[in-house]
PDB file of C-alpha atoms in Angstrom:
ATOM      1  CA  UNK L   1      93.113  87.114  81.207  1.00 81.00           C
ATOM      2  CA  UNK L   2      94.448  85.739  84.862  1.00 90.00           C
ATOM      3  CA  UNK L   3      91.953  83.259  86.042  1.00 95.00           C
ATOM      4  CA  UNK L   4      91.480  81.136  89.676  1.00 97.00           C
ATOM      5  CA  UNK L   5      90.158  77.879  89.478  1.00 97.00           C
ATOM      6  CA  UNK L   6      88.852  76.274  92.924  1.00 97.00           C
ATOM      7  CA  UNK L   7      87.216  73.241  92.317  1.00 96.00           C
ATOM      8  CA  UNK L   8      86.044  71.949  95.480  1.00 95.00           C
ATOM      9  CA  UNK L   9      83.048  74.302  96.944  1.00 93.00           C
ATOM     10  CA  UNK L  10      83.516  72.091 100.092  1.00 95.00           C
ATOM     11  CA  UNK L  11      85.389  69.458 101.949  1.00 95.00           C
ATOM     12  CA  UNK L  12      85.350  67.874 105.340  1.00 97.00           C
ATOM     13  CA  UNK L  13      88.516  66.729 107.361  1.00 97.00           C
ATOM     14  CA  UNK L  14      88.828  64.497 110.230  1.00 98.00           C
ATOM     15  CA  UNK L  15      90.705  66.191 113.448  1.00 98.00           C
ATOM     16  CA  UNK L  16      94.412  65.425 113.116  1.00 97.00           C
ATOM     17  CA  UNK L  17      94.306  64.656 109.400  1.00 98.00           C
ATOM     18  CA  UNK L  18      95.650  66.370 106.483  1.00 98.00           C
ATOM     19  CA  UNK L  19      94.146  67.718 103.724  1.00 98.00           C
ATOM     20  CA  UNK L  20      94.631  69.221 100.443  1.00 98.00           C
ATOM     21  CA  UNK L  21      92.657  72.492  98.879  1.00 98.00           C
ATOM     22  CA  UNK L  22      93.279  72.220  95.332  1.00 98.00           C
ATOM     23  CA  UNK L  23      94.048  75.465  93.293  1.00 98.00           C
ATOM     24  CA  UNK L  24      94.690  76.003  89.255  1.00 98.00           C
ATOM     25  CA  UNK L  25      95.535  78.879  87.489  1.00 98.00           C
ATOM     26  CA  UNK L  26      95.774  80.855  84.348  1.00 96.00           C
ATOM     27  CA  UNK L  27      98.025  83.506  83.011  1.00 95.00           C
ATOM     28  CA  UNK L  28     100.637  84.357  80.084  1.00 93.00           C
ATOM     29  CA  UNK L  29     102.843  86.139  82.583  1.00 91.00           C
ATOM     30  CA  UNK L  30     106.506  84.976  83.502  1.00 91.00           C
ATOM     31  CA  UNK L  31     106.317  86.716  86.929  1.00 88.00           C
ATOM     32  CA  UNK L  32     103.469  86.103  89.330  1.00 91.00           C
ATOM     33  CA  UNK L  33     102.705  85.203  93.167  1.00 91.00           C
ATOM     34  CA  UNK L  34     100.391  82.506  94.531  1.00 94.00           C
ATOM     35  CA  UNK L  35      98.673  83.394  97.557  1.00 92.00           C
ATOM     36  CA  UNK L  36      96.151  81.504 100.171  1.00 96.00           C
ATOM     37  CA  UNK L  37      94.409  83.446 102.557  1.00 96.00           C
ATOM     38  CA  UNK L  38      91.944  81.838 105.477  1.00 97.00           C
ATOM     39  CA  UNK L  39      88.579  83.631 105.747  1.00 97.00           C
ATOM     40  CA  UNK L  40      86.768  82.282 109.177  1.00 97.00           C
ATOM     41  CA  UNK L  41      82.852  82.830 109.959  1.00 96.00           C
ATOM     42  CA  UNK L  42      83.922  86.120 111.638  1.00 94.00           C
ATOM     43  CA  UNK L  43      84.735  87.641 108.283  1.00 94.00           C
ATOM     44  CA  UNK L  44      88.659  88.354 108.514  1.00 94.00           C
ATOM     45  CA  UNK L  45      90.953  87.622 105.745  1.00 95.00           C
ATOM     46  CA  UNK L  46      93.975  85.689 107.080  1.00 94.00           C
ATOM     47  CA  UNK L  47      97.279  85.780 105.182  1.00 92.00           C
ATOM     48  CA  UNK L  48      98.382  82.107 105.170  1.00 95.00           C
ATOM     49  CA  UNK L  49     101.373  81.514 102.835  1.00 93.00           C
ATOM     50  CA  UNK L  50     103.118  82.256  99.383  1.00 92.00           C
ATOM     51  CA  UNK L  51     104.769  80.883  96.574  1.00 93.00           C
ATOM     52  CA  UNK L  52     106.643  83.344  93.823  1.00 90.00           C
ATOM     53  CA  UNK L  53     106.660  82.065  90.310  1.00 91.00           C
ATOM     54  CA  UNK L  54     110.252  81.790  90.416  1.00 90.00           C
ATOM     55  CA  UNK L  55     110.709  80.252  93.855  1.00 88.00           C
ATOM     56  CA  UNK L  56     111.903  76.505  93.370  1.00 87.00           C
ATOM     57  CA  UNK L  57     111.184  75.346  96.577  1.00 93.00           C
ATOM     58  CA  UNK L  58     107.463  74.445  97.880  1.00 95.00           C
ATOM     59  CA  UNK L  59     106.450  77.191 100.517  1.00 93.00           C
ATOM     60  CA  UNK L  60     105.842  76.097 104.357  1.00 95.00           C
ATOM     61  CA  UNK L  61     104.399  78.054 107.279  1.00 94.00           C
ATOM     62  CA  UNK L  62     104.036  75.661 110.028  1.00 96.00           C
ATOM     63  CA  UNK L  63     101.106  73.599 109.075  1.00 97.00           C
ATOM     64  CA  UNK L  64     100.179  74.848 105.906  1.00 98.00           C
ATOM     65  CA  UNK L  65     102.342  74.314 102.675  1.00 97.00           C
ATOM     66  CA  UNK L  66     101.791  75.004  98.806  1.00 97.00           C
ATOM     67  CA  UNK L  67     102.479  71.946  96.240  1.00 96.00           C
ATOM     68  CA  UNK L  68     103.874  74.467  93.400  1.00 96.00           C
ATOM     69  CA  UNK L  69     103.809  72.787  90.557  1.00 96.00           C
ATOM     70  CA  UNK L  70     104.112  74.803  88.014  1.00 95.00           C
ATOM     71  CA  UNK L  71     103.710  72.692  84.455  1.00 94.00           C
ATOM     72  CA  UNK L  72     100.886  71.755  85.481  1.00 96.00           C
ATOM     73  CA  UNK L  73      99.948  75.420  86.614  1.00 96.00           C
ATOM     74  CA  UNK L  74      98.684  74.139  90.058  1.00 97.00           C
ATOM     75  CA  UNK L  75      99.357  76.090  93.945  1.00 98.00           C
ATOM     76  CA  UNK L  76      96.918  73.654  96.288  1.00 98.00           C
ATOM     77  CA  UNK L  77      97.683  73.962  99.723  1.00 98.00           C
ATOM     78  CA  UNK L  78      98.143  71.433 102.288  1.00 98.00           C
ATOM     79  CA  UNK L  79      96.907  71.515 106.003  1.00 98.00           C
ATOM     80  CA  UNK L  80      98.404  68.977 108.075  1.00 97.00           C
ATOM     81  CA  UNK L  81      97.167  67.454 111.331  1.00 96.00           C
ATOM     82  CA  UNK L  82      94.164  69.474 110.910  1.00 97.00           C
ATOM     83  CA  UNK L  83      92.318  71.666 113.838  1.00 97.00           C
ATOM     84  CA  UNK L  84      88.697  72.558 114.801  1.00 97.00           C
ATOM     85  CA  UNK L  85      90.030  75.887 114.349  1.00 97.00           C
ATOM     86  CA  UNK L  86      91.037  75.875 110.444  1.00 98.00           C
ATOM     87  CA  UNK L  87      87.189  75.003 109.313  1.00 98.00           C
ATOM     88  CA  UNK L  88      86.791  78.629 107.252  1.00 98.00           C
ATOM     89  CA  UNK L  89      86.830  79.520 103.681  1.00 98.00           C
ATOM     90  CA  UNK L  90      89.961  79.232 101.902  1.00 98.00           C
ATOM     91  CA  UNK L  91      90.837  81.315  99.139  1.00 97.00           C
ATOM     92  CA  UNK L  92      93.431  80.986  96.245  1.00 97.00           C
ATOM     93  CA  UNK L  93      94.760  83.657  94.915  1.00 95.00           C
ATOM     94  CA  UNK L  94      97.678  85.312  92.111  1.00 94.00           C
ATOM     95  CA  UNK L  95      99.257  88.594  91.628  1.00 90.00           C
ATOM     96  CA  UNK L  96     100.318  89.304  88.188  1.00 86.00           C
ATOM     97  CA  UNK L  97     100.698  91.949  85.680  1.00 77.00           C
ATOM     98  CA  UNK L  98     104.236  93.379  87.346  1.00 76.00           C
ATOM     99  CA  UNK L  99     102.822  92.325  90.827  1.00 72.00           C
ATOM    100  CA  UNK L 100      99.574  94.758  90.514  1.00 83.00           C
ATOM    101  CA  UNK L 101      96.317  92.576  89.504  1.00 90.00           C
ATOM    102  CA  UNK L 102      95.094  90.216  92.283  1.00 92.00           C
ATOM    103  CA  UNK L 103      92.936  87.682  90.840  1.00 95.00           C
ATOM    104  CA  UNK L 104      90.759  85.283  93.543  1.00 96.00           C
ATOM    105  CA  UNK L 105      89.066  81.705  92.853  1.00 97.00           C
ATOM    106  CA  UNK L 106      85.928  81.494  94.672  1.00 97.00           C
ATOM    107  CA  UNK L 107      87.001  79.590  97.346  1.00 97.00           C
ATOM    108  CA  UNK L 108      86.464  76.232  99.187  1.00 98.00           C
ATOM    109  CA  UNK L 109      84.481  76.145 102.691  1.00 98.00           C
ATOM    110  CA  UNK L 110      86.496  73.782 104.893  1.00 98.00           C
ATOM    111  CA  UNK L 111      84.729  71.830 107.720  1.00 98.00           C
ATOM    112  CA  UNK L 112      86.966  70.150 110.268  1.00 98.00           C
ATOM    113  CA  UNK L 113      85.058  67.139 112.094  1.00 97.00           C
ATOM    114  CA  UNK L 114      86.154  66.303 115.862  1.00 95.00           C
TER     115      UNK L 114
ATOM    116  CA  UNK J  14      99.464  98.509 116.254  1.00 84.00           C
ATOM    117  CA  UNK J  15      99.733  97.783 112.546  1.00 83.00           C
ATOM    118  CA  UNK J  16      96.655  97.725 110.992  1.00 93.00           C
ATOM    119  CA  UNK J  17      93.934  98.646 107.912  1.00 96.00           C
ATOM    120  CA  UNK J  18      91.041 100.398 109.416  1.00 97.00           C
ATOM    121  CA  UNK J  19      88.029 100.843 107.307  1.00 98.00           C
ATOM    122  CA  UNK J  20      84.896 103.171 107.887  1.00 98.00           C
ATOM    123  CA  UNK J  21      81.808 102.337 107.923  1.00 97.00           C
ATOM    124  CA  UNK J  22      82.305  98.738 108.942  1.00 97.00           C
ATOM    125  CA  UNK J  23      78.469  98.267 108.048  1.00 97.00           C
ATOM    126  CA  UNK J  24      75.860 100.773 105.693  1.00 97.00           C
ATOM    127  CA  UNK J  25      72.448 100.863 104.516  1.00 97.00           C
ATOM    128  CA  UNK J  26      71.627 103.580 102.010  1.00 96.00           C
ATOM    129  CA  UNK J  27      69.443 104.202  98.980  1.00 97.00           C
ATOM    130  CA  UNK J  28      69.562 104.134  95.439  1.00 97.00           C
ATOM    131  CA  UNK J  29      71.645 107.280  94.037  1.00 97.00           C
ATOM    132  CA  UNK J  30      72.867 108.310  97.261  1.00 97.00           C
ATOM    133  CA  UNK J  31      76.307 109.559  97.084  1.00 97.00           C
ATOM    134  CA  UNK J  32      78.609 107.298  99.562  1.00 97.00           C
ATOM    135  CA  UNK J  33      82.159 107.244 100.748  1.00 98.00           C
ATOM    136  CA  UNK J  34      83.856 104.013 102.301  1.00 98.00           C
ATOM    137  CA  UNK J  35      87.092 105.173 103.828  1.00 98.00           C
ATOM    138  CA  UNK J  36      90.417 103.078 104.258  1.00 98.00           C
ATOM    139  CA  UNK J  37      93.300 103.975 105.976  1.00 98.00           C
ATOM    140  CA  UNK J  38      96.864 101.991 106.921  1.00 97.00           C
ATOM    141  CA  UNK J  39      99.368 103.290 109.499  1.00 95.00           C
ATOM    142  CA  UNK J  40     102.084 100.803 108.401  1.00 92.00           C
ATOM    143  CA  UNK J  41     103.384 103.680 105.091  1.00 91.00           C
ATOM    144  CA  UNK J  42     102.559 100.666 102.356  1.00 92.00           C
ATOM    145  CA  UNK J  43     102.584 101.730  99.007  1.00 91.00           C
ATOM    146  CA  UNK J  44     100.361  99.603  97.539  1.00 91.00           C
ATOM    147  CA  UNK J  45      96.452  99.619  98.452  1.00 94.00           C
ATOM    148  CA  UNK J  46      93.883  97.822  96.692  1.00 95.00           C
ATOM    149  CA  UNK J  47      89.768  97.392  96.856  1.00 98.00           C
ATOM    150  CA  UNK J  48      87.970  94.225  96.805  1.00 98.00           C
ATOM    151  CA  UNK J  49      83.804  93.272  96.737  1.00 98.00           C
ATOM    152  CA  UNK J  50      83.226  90.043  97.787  1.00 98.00           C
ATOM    153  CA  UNK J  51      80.138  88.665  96.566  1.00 96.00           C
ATOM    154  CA  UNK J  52      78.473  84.773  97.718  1.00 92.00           C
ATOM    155  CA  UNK J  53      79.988  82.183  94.665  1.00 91.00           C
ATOM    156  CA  UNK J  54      82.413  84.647  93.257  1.00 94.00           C
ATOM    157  CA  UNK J  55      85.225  85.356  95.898  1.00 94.00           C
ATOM    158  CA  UNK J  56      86.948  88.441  95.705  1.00 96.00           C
ATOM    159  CA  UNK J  57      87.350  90.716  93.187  1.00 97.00           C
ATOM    160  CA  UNK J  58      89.225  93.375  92.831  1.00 96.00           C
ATOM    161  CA  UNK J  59      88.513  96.900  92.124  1.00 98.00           C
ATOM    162  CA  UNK J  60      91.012  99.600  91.419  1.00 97.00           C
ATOM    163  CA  UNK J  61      94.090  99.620  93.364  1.00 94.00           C
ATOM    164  CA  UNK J  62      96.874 102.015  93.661  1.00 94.00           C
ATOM    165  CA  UNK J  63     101.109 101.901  93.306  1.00 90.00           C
ATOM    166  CA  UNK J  64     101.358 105.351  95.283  1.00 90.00           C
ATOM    167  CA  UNK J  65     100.526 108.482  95.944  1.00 94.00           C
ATOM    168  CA  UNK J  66      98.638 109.672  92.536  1.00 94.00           C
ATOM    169  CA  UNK J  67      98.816 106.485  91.461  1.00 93.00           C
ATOM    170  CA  UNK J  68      95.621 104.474  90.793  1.00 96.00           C
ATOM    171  CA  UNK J  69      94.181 101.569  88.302  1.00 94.00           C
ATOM    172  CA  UNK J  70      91.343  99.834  87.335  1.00 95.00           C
ATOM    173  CA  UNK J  71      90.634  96.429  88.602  1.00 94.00           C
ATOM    174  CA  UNK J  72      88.386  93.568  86.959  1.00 94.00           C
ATOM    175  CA  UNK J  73      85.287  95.821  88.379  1.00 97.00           C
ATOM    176  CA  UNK J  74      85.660  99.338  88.338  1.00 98.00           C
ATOM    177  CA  UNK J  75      82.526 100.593  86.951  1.00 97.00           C
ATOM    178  CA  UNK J  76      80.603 102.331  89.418  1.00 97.00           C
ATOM    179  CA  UNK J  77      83.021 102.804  91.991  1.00 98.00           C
ATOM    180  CA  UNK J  78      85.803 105.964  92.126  1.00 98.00           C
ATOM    181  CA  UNK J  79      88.955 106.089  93.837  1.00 98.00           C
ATOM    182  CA  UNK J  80      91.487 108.246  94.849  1.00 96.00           C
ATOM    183  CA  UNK J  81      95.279 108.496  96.774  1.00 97.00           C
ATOM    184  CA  UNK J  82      95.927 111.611  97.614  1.00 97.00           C
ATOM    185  CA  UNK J  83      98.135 110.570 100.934  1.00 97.00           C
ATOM    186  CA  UNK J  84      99.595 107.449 101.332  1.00 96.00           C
ATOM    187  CA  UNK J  85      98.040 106.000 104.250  1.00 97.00           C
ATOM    188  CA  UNK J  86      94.513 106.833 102.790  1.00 98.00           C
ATOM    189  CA  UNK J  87      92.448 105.446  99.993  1.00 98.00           C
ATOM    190  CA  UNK J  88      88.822 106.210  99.920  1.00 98.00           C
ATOM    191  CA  UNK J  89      86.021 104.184  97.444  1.00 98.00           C
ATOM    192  CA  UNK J  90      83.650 106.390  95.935  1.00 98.00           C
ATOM    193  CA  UNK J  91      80.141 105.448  95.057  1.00 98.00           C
ATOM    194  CA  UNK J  92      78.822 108.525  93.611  1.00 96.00           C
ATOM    195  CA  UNK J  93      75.549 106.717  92.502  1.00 97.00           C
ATOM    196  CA  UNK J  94      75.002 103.372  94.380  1.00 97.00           C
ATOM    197  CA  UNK J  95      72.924 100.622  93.178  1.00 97.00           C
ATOM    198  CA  UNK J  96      71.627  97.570  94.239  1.00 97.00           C
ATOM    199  CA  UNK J  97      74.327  95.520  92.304  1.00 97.00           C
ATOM    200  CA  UNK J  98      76.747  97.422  94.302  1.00 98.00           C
ATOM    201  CA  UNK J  99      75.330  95.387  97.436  1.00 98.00           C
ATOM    202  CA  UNK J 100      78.430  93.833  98.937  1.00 98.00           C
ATOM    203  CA  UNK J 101      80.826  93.154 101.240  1.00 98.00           C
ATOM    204  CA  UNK J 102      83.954  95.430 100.314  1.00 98.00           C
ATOM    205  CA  UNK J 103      87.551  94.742 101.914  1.00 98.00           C
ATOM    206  CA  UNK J 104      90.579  97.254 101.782  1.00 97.00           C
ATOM    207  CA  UNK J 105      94.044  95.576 101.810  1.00 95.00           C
ATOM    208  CA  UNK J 106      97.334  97.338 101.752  1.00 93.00           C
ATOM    209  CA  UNK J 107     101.046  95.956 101.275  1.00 89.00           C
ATOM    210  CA  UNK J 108     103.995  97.040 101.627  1.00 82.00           C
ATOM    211  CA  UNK J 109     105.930  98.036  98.220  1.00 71.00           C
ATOM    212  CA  UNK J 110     104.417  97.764  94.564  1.00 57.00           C
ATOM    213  CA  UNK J 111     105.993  96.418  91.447  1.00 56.00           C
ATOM    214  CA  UNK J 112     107.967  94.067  93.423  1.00 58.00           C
ATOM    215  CA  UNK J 113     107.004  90.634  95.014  1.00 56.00           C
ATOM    216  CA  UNK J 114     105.230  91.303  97.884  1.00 61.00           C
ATOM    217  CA  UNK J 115     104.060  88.341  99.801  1.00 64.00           C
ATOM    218  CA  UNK J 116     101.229  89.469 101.983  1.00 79.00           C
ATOM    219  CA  UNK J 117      98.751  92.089 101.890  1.00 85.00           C
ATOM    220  CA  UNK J 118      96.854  93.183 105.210  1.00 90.00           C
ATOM    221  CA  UNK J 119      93.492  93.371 105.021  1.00 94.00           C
ATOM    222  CA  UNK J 120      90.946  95.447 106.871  1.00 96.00           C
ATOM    223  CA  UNK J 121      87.775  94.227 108.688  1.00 96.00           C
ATOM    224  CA  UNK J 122      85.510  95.098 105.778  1.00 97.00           C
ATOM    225  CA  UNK J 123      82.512  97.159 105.121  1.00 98.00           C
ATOM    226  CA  UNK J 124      78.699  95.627 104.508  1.00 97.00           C
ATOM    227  CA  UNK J 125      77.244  97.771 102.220  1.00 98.00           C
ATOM    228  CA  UNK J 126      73.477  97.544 101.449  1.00 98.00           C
ATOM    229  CA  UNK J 127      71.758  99.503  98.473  1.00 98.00           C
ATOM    230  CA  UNK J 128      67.825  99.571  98.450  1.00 97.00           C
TER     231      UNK J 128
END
């Protein structure tokens, strides 16, 4: 069975600092996809970034990048110089079984602090 | 605009009473998939569908019904809700199946309540 493992329920940031959203996961198959979406108060799920199993290089989109390391079976993304605006829910999550079954951790609830 | 439109965006109704929560995408994606989300246990997801005709079971399917009959739409059927089924439900669509497909596009989601 594909599983998500988010182990922080919560963090808190300082304004302008980076942080780190950790993110393990489970699964037997070869090919799979990583996803992180954002999920503000207002409800919206916000595509952030993505890292294919076979992809060597770590994934960037402007602030956000995934540490892909994939012995260890780990995706956590990485905020840097972090906003008011990225406090939300952040959710891990994989695609797997011939890019069909989307499997999602429970998420961690970000607070930014000005 | 591209987008995943979902109706009702919000629903109370009552035990047993047949429901339909409609979802629709105007950007041709073959691939369209339901989610609940549920306080402590993220998303989960559904059924989804390849294509046209083409549907599967999630990690929670029982209860629910789906169906593709046209590409743009997929509908989720509750033909007899329950309180369990008290959620917040999310469509999501993405471009091509079977292949890697980075993002999926999600709509605004439906509240459901079941008393």
């Amino acid at each position: 069975a594909q599983k998500i493992t988010q182990t922080q329920p919560g963090m808190f940031v300082q304004e302008k600092e980076a942080v780190t959203l950790d993110c393990t996961y489970d699964t037997s198959d070869q090919s799979y996809g990583l996803f992180w979406y954002k999920q503000p108060s207002s409800g919206e799920m916000i595509f952030l970034i993505y890292q294919g199993s076979y992809d060597e290089q770590n994934a960037t989109e402007g602030r956000y990048s995934l540490n892909f390391q994939k012995a260890r079976k780990s995706a956590n993304l990485v905020i840097s110089a972090s906003q008011l605006g990225d406090s939300a829910m952040y959710f891990c999550a994989m695609i797997t079984g011939g890019y069909q079954k989307v499997t999602f951790g429970i998420g961690t609830k970000l607070q930014v602090i000005p | 605009e591209a987008q995943v439109t979902q109706n009702p965006r919000y629903l109370i109704t009552v035990t047993g009473k047949k429901l339909t929560v409609t979802c629709s995408q105007n950007m041709n994606h073959e691939y369209m998939s339901w989610y609940r989300q549920d306080p402590g246990l993220g998303l989960r997801q559904i059924y989804y569908s390849m294509n046209v005709e083409v549907t599967d079971k999630g990690d929670v399917p029982e209860g629910y019904k789906v169906s593709r009959k046209e590409k743009r739409n997929f509908p989720l059927i509750l033909e007899s809700p329950s309180p369990n089924q008290t959620s917040l439900y999310f469509c999501a669509s993405s471009l091509s199946a079977g292949q890697v497909l980075p993002e999926q596009y999600f709509g605004p989601g439906t509240r459901l309540t079941v008393t």
